Amino acid sequence: MGFLEKLFGKDKKTTPFCTAVVVAGGKATRMEGVDKILTPMGGEPLILYALEPFQDSDLVDEIVIVAREDLMVPIGNLCSRKGITKVRRVVNGGATRPESVLAGIRAADPGADLIAIHDGARPFITREIIEDTIRTARRCSAAAPAIPVKDTIKRARDGIVTETPDRSELFAVQTPQIFETSLIKAAVGKAIEEGASITDDCSAVERLGFPVKLTQGSEENIKITTPRDLLHGEAILAERMGL
């Protein structure tokens, strides 16, 4: 039973309205001055690959893109040229990621049941992962794709190891992270109000005491953060295209 049903005791419609909020407002500080969102990859701007699976999914009803002010028009024009017709709005982001996410949520259709928050710099998300996570969020209120951590992780203080967590319990969480709308809106708003340091959107929900269900992610669902990541991305794209 989802958050709204628990709160109000009401059944929701069988097929929830889902808004994808694609956050594309980074400053590219680790990309040596290159704007990663519009960086060409395989002949197309990187963000286009992130948008297409949401465009193609029958479970996603609209897309809201959150971008820097200087990117709003170029991104809007790109979507028009490439037929990304589900993009309803391109809105300006805030000073922090939580503020940008909240701007995207507020721009969503007022009737949206689910919000799928995705990094615009993750170009290799698949329709299958999106839809699996949407279905899980419909049942559990909050869901995110993840993959098991392969390396042994150490917790340290002042360079001295203090703990070795059980690797079987560690996962690298990806996006899209999907939530019932009222839950994520309240969670992100509270995190901003309290000045909480959150590393992802799940963290905001976890602060309210709500569990997040993990779904199967993909090793290809990488985030392009550095020039080296871009080289990795080119390799993934070439393999997908059979080159």
Tab-separated table of C-alpha atoms in Angstrom, residues 15-16 51 62 99 129 164 166 171 214 223 232 238:
chain	number	residue	atom	x	y	z
A	15	THR	CA	-2.393	3.290	-13.999
A	16	PRO	CA	-0.717	6.173	-12.148
A	51	LEU	CA	15.397	11.396	-22.538
A	62	GLU	CA	5.295	13.700	-19.215
A	99	GLU	CA	16.311	22.958	-4.863
A	129	ILE	CA	14.698	-0.318	-15.693
A	164	THR	CA	34.784	-2.952	7.064
A	166	ASP	CA	29.589	-6.355	4.973
A	171	PHE	CA	24.650	-1.245	-3.145
A	214	LEU	CA	15.743	-1.307	-4.509
A	223	LYS	CA	26.764	8.952	-14.684
A	232	HIS	CA	33.486	4.888	-21.150
A	238	ALA	CA	29.471	1.738	-29.701
